[in-house]
Amino acid sequence: MNTVLHSQRTPTTYNYNFAVEYELPHQIVVTAGYVGSRGLFLPLSMVDLNQLDLGTIAKYGSTLCITNDQSCQTVPNQWAPIQPPTNANAGFSAVSPWVALQAFPQFGNGNYGSGNGVIVHGYPAGDSEYNSLQAKVQKRLTAHFTTLGTFTWGKIMTDDGNPPLGFVGTHFGAPQDWRNLAMSIRSALRM
């Protein structure tokens, strides 16, 4: 099931910069500056409300029984009367433990993993940060000619694999736990 939130936080961006310019002898101008940006409540491409959080996965571990093996189906399927026929668990009297732990198992497709339940597009949980140091050297020459050299050291970090400014780059995959993006990042850094 795909949806968007009826009302959501407005994405917010803060931009800031600071620069110092100094003229050296022989008409050489040197400029150094810092430019930064911070984005909050940016829309994630999608989140699955049925995705189990990392704490639940750690708590139950292998007892979640993420396969569709009949021997793993030990929890009564109380959602059977309202599950659509497209759900892999429709018609079964019991389901695997991970199904019972989902927020909306009646909307799932019966398969384990992200993308099997209520998909919210544009969920406002993204965060971005851009920092750069910019340097410029300019030399005025005779006969209306100028020499100019610039360089920018920059770094951008974001939570979303497909950020709104996709031209800066994308990566494949989704957060391990969209409810706690900081935990997902720490987990990814340890790998």
PDB file of C-alpha atoms in Angstrom:
ATOM      1  CA  MET A   1       0.000   0.000   0.000  1.00  0.00           C
ATOM      2  CA  ASN A   2       1.509   3.362  -1.057  1.00  0.00           C
ATOM      3  CA  THR A   3       0.595   6.657   0.538  1.00  0.00           C
ATOM      4  CA  VAL A   4       1.805  10.139   1.506  1.00  0.00           C
ATOM      5  CA  LEU A   5       1.220  11.954   4.783  1.00  0.00           C
ATOM      6  CA  HIS A   6      -1.789  14.290   4.836  1.00  0.00           C
ATOM      7  CA  SER A   7       0.198  16.953   6.668  1.00  0.00           C
ATOM      8  CA  GLN A   8       3.914  16.979   7.298  1.00  0.00           C
ATOM      9  CA  ARG A   9       6.737  19.190   8.483  1.00  0.00           C
ATOM     10  CA  THR A  10       8.036  21.791   6.089  1.00  0.00           C
ATOM     11  CA  PRO A  11      11.582  21.062   4.891  1.00  0.00           C
ATOM     12  CA  THR A  12      13.942  23.646   6.378  1.00  0.00           C
ATOM     13  CA  THR A  13      17.332  24.735   5.100  1.00  0.00           C
ATOM     14  CA  TYR A  14      19.854  26.988   6.813  1.00  0.00           C
ATOM     15  CA  ASN A  15      22.612  28.502   4.672  1.00  0.00           C
ATOM     16  CA  TYR A  16      25.619  30.349   6.060  1.00  0.00           C
ATOM     17  CA  ASN A  17      28.918  31.678   4.836  1.00  0.00           C
ATOM     18  CA  PHE A  18      31.883  33.716   5.964  1.00  0.00           C
ATOM     19  CA  ALA A  19      34.753  35.065   3.877  1.00  0.00           C
ATOM     20  CA  VAL A  20      37.917  37.108   4.375  1.00  0.00           C
ATOM     21  CA  GLU A  21      39.610  38.961   1.539  1.00  0.00           C
ATOM     22  CA  TYR A  22      43.041  40.567   1.630  1.00  0.00           C
ATOM     23  CA  GLU A  23      45.034  42.469  -0.970  1.00  0.00           C
ATOM     24  CA  LEU A  24      48.735  41.697  -1.187  1.00  0.00           C
ATOM     25  CA  PRO A  25      51.330  43.813  -2.963  1.00  0.00           C
ATOM     26  CA  HIS A  26      51.389  43.789  -6.790  1.00  0.00           C
ATOM     27  CA  GLN A  27      47.581  43.733  -7.036  1.00  0.00           C
ATOM     28  CA  ILE A  28      47.198  40.157  -5.802  1.00  0.00           C
ATOM     29  CA  VAL A  29      43.922  39.506  -3.954  1.00  0.00           C
ATOM     30  CA  VAL A  30      43.556  36.426  -1.737  1.00  0.00           C
ATOM     31  CA  THR A  31      40.143  35.257  -0.506  1.00  0.00           C
ATOM     32  CA  ALA A  32      39.316  32.438   1.908  1.00  0.00           C
ATOM     33  CA  GLY A  33      35.767  31.538   2.808  1.00  0.00           C
ATOM     34  CA  TYR A  34      33.598  28.981   4.540  1.00  0.00           C
ATOM     35  CA  VAL A  35      30.207  28.014   3.079  1.00  0.00           C
ATOM     36  CA  GLY A  36      27.789  25.677   4.806  1.00  0.00           C
ATOM     37  CA  SER A  37      24.235  24.434   4.678  1.00  0.00           C
ATOM     38  CA  ARG A  38      22.020  22.370   6.974  1.00  0.00           C
ATOM     39  CA  GLY A  39      18.773  20.732   5.859  1.00  0.00           C
ATOM     40  CA  LEU A  40      16.130  19.375   8.242  1.00  0.00           C
ATOM     41  CA  PHE A  41      12.876  17.440   7.680  1.00  0.00           C
ATOM     42  CA  LEU A  42      13.908  16.564   4.139  1.00  0.00           C
ATOM     43  CA  PRO A  43      11.617  14.062   2.428  1.00  0.00           C
ATOM     44  CA  LEU A  44      12.983  10.524   2.328  1.00  0.00           C
ATOM     45  CA  SER A  45      12.215   8.699  -0.895  1.00  0.00           C
ATOM     46  CA  MET A  46      10.160   6.126   1.037  1.00  0.00           C
ATOM     47  CA  VAL A  47       9.771   4.440   4.403  1.00  0.00           C
ATOM     48  CA  ASP A  48       7.949   1.187   5.198  1.00  0.00           C
ATOM     49  CA  LEU A  49       5.858   1.377   8.362  1.00  0.00           C
ATOM     50  CA  ASN A  50       6.034  -2.441   8.603  1.00  0.00           C
ATOM     51  CA  GLN A  51       9.843  -2.504   8.669  1.00  0.00           C
ATOM     52  CA  LEU A  52      11.016  -3.866  12.019  1.00  0.00           C
ATOM     53  CA  ASP A  53      13.370  -1.602  13.933  1.00  0.00           C
ATOM     54  CA  LEU A  54      16.900  -2.753  14.778  1.00  0.00           C
ATOM     55  CA  GLY A  55      16.066  -3.077  18.485  1.00  0.00           C
ATOM     56  CA  THR A  56      13.270  -5.572  17.767  1.00  0.00           C
ATOM     57  CA  ILE A  57      15.472  -7.555  15.378  1.00  0.00           C
ATOM     58  CA  ALA A  58      18.248  -7.672  17.995  1.00  0.00           C
ATOM     59  CA  LYS A  59      15.799  -8.709  20.724  1.00  0.00           C
ATOM     60  CA  TYR A  60      14.239 -11.630  18.842  1.00  0.00           C
ATOM     61  CA  GLY A  61      17.140 -12.576  16.543  1.00  0.00           C
ATOM     62  CA  SER A  62      16.731 -15.885  14.735  1.00  0.00           C
ATOM     63  CA  THR A  63      13.407 -16.610  16.470  1.00  0.00           C
ATOM     64  CA  LEU A  64      11.803 -14.134  14.056  1.00  0.00           C
ATOM     65  CA  CYS A  65      12.017 -16.947  11.514  1.00  0.00           C
ATOM     66  CA  ILE A  66      12.124 -14.737   8.421  1.00  0.00           C
ATOM     67  CA  THR A  67      11.615 -17.605   5.974  1.00  0.00           C
ATOM     68  CA  ASN A  68       8.187 -18.690   4.752  1.00  0.00           C
ATOM     69  CA  ASP A  69       8.818 -22.225   5.993  1.00  0.00           C
ATOM     70  CA  GLN A  70       5.624 -23.815   7.345  1.00  0.00           C
ATOM     71  CA  SER A  71       7.441 -25.042  10.465  1.00  0.00           C
ATOM     72  CA  CYS A  72       8.138 -21.396  11.447  1.00  0.00           C
ATOM     73  CA  GLN A  73       4.497 -20.390  11.429  1.00  0.00           C
ATOM     74  CA  THR A  74       3.792 -20.518  15.147  1.00  0.00           C
ATOM     75  CA  VAL A  75       1.756 -17.363  15.809  1.00  0.00           C
ATOM     76  CA  PRO A  76      -2.045 -17.437  15.261  1.00  0.00           C
ATOM     77  CA  ASN A  77      -2.978 -15.425  12.138  1.00  0.00           C
ATOM     78  CA  GLN A  78      -5.555 -13.054  13.624  1.00  0.00           C
ATOM     79  CA  TRP A  79      -5.447 -10.971  10.418  1.00  0.00           C
ATOM     80  CA  ALA A  80      -6.606 -13.807   8.109  1.00  0.00           C
ATOM     81  CA  PRO A  81     -10.166 -12.420   7.699  1.00  0.00           C
ATOM     82  CA  ILE A  82      -8.895  -9.027   6.469  1.00  0.00           C
ATOM     83  CA  GLN A  83      -5.751  -9.983   4.542  1.00  0.00           C
ATOM     84  CA  PRO A  84      -6.006  -9.483   0.787  1.00  0.00           C
ATOM     85  CA  PRO A  85      -5.527 -12.561  -1.430  1.00  0.00           C
ATOM     86  CA  THR A  86      -2.206 -11.093  -2.645  1.00  0.00           C
ATOM     87  CA  ASN A  87      -0.732 -11.550   0.834  1.00  0.00           C
ATOM     88  CA  ALA A  88       1.485 -14.658   1.003  1.00  0.00           C
ATOM     89  CA  ASN A  89       0.026 -15.465   4.461  1.00  0.00           C
ATOM     90  CA  ALA A  90      -3.638 -15.173   3.395  1.00  0.00           C
ATOM     91  CA  GLY A  91      -5.645 -18.231   4.321  1.00  0.00           C
ATOM     92  CA  PHE A  92      -3.076 -19.656   6.754  1.00  0.00           C
ATOM     93  CA  SER A  93      -4.136 -20.169  10.367  1.00  0.00           C
ATOM     94  CA  ALA A  94      -0.649 -19.305  11.665  1.00  0.00           C
ATOM     95  CA  VAL A  95       2.151 -16.926  10.606  1.00  0.00           C
ATOM     96  CA  SER A  96       5.834 -16.416  11.390  1.00  0.00           C
ATOM     97  CA  PRO A  97       6.679 -14.330  14.494  1.00  0.00           C
ATOM     98  CA  TRP A  98       8.005 -11.398  12.442  1.00  0.00           C
ATOM     99  CA  VAL A  99       4.540 -10.915  10.899  1.00  0.00           C
ATOM    100  CA  ALA A 100       2.964 -10.521  14.353  1.00  0.00           C
ATOM    101  CA  LEU A 101       5.518  -7.836  15.265  1.00  0.00           C
ATOM    102  CA  GLN A 102       4.723  -5.610  12.253  1.00  0.00           C
ATOM    103  CA  ALA A 103       2.650  -2.474  12.806  1.00  0.00           C
ATOM    104  CA  PHE A 104       0.232  -3.221   9.925  1.00  0.00           C
ATOM    105  CA  PRO A 105       0.527  -6.911   8.952  1.00  0.00           C
ATOM    106  CA  GLN A 106      -2.871  -6.830   7.247  1.00  0.00           C
ATOM    107  CA  PHE A 107      -1.420  -4.512   4.570  1.00  0.00           C
ATOM    108  CA  GLY A 108       1.760  -6.487   3.988  1.00  0.00           C
ATOM    109  CA  ASN A 109       2.419  -8.779   1.062  1.00  0.00           C
ATOM    110  CA  GLY A 110       3.586 -11.585   3.362  1.00  0.00           C
ATOM    111  CA  ASN A 111       7.271 -11.316   2.482  1.00  0.00           C
ATOM    112  CA  TYR A 112       9.990 -10.223   4.881  1.00  0.00           C
ATOM    113  CA  GLY A 113      11.902  -7.005   4.276  1.00  0.00           C
ATOM    114  CA  SER A 114      11.395  -3.393   3.357  1.00  0.00           C
ATOM    115  CA  GLY A 115       8.646  -2.646   0.857  1.00  0.00           C
ATOM    116  CA  ASN A 116       6.103  -5.167   2.128  1.00  0.00           C
ATOM    117  CA  GLY A 117       3.637  -2.962   3.951  1.00  0.00           C
ATOM    118  CA  VAL A 118       2.489   0.627   4.208  1.00  0.00           C
ATOM    119  CA  ILE A 119       4.939   2.645   2.095  1.00  0.00           C
ATOM    120  CA  VAL A 120       5.022   6.381   2.893  1.00  0.00           C
ATOM    121  CA  HIS A 121       6.602   8.479   0.154  1.00  0.00           C
ATOM    122  CA  GLY A 122       8.241  11.766   1.107  1.00  0.00           C
ATOM    123  CA  TYR A 123       8.373  11.049   4.847  1.00  0.00           C
ATOM    124  CA  PRO A 124      10.011  14.156   6.441  1.00  0.00           C
ATOM    125  CA  ALA A 125      12.880  12.565   8.383  1.00  0.00           C
ATOM    126  CA  GLY A 126      15.871  13.326   6.172  1.00  0.00           C
ATOM    127  CA  ASP A 127      18.832  15.377   7.247  1.00  0.00           C
ATOM    128  CA  SER A 128      21.673  16.890   5.239  1.00  0.00           C
ATOM    129  CA  GLU A 129      24.840  18.812   5.935  1.00  0.00           C
ATOM    130  CA  TYR A 130      27.232  20.576   3.553  1.00  0.00           C
ATOM    131  CA  ASN A 131      30.544  22.177   4.537  1.00  0.00           C
ATOM    132  CA  SER A 132      33.165  23.704   2.280  1.00  0.00           C
ATOM    133  CA  LEU A 133      36.303  25.799   2.407  1.00  0.00           C
ATOM    134  CA  GLN A 134      36.790  27.983  -0.637  1.00  0.00           C
ATOM    135  CA  ALA A 135      40.034  29.678  -1.650  1.00  0.00           C
ATOM    136  CA  LYS A 136      40.659  32.193  -4.437  1.00  0.00           C
ATOM    137  CA  VAL A 137      43.735  34.015  -5.719  1.00  0.00           C
ATOM    138  CA  GLN A 138      43.329  36.795  -8.264  1.00  0.00           C
ATOM    139  CA  LYS A 139      46.081  38.807  -9.985  1.00  0.00           C
ATOM    140  CA  ARG A 140      45.290  41.883 -12.054  1.00  0.00           C
ATOM    141  CA  LEU A 141      47.522  42.117 -15.089  1.00  0.00           C
ATOM    142  CA  THR A 142      48.100  44.910 -17.580  1.00  0.00           C
ATOM    143  CA  ALA A 143      45.914  45.533 -20.656  1.00  0.00           C
ATOM    144  CA  HIS A 144      42.685  44.480 -18.884  1.00  0.00           C
ATOM    145  CA  PHE A 145      43.695  40.840 -18.315  1.00  0.00           C
ATOM    146  CA  THR A 146      43.244  38.988 -15.032  1.00  0.00           C
ATOM    147  CA  THR A 147      44.488  35.660 -13.751  1.00  0.00           C
ATOM    148  CA  LEU A 148      42.173  33.791 -11.411  1.00  0.00           C
ATOM    149  CA  GLY A 149      42.663  30.538  -9.512  1.00  0.00           C
ATOM    150  CA  THR A 150      40.047  28.974  -7.228  1.00  0.00           C
ATOM    151  CA  PHE A 151      39.650  25.766  -5.288  1.00  0.00           C
ATOM    152  CA  THR A 152      36.835  24.337  -3.162  1.00  0.00           C
ATOM    153  CA  TRP A 153      37.138  21.589  -0.531  1.00  0.00           C
ATOM    154  CA  GLY A 154      33.634  20.328   0.188  1.00  0.00           C
ATOM    155  CA  LYS A 155      31.712  17.533   1.833  1.00  0.00           C
ATOM    156  CA  ILE A 156      28.007  16.712   1.746  1.00  0.00           C
ATOM    157  CA  MET A 157      26.297  14.139   3.980  1.00  0.00           C
ATOM    158  CA  THR A 158      22.652  13.071   3.833  1.00  0.00           C
ATOM    159  CA  ASP A 159      20.401  10.318   5.224  1.00  0.00           C
ATOM    160  CA  ASP A 160      18.524   9.622   2.027  1.00  0.00           C
ATOM    161  CA  GLY A 161      19.829   7.426  -0.778  1.00  0.00           C
ATOM    162  CA  ASN A 162      17.901   9.490  -3.325  1.00  0.00           C
ATOM    163  CA  PRO A 163      18.052  13.043  -2.003  1.00  0.00           C
ATOM    164  CA  PRO A 164      15.946  15.830  -3.526  1.00  0.00           C
ATOM    165  CA  LEU A 165      19.152  17.252  -5.007  1.00  0.00           C
ATOM    166  CA  GLY A 166      19.889  14.013  -6.834  1.00  0.00           C
ATOM    167  CA  PHE A 167      22.449  15.678  -9.072  1.00  0.00           C
ATOM    168  CA  VAL A 168      24.943  15.640  -6.182  1.00  0.00           C
ATOM    169  CA  GLY A 169      24.817  11.863  -6.219  1.00  0.00           C
ATOM    170  CA  THR A 170      22.794   8.922  -5.002  1.00  0.00           C
ATOM    171  CA  HIS A 171      23.516   5.557  -3.432  1.00  0.00           C
ATOM    172  CA  PHE A 172      21.560   2.339  -3.444  1.00  0.00           C
ATOM    173  CA  GLY A 173      19.768   0.969  -0.439  1.00  0.00           C
ATOM    174  CA  ALA A 174      17.640   2.231   2.382  1.00  0.00           C
ATOM    175  CA  PRO A 175      18.295   2.969   6.038  1.00  0.00           C
ATOM    176  CA  GLN A 176      18.507  -0.077   8.266  1.00  0.00           C
ATOM    177  CA  ASP A 177      16.109   1.636  10.663  1.00  0.00           C
ATOM    178  CA  TRP A 178      14.315   4.746   9.389  1.00  0.00           C
ATOM    179  CA  ARG A 179      13.017   5.456  12.909  1.00  0.00           C
ATOM    180  CA  ASN A 180      16.582   5.942  14.168  1.00  0.00           C
ATOM    181  CA  LEU A 181      18.776   7.158  11.308  1.00  0.00           C
ATOM    182  CA  ALA A 182      21.693   7.888  13.656  1.00  0.00           C
ATOM    183  CA  MET A 183      21.743   4.229  14.766  1.00  0.00           C
ATOM    184  CA  SER A 184      21.660   3.088  11.137  1.00  0.00           C
ATOM    185  CA  ILE A 185      24.635   5.298  10.309  1.00  0.00           C
ATOM    186  CA  ARG A 186      26.640   4.061  13.314  1.00  0.00           C
ATOM    187  CA  SER A 187      25.867   0.446  12.345  1.00  0.00           C
ATOM    188  CA  ALA A 188      26.987   1.071   8.760  1.00  0.00           C
ATOM    189  CA  LEU A 189      30.234   2.698   9.912  1.00  0.00           C
ATOM    190  CA  ARG A 190      31.146  -0.346  12.035  1.00  0.00           C
ATOM    191  CA  MET A 191      30.918  -2.684   9.021  1.00  0.00           C
TER     192      MET A 191
END
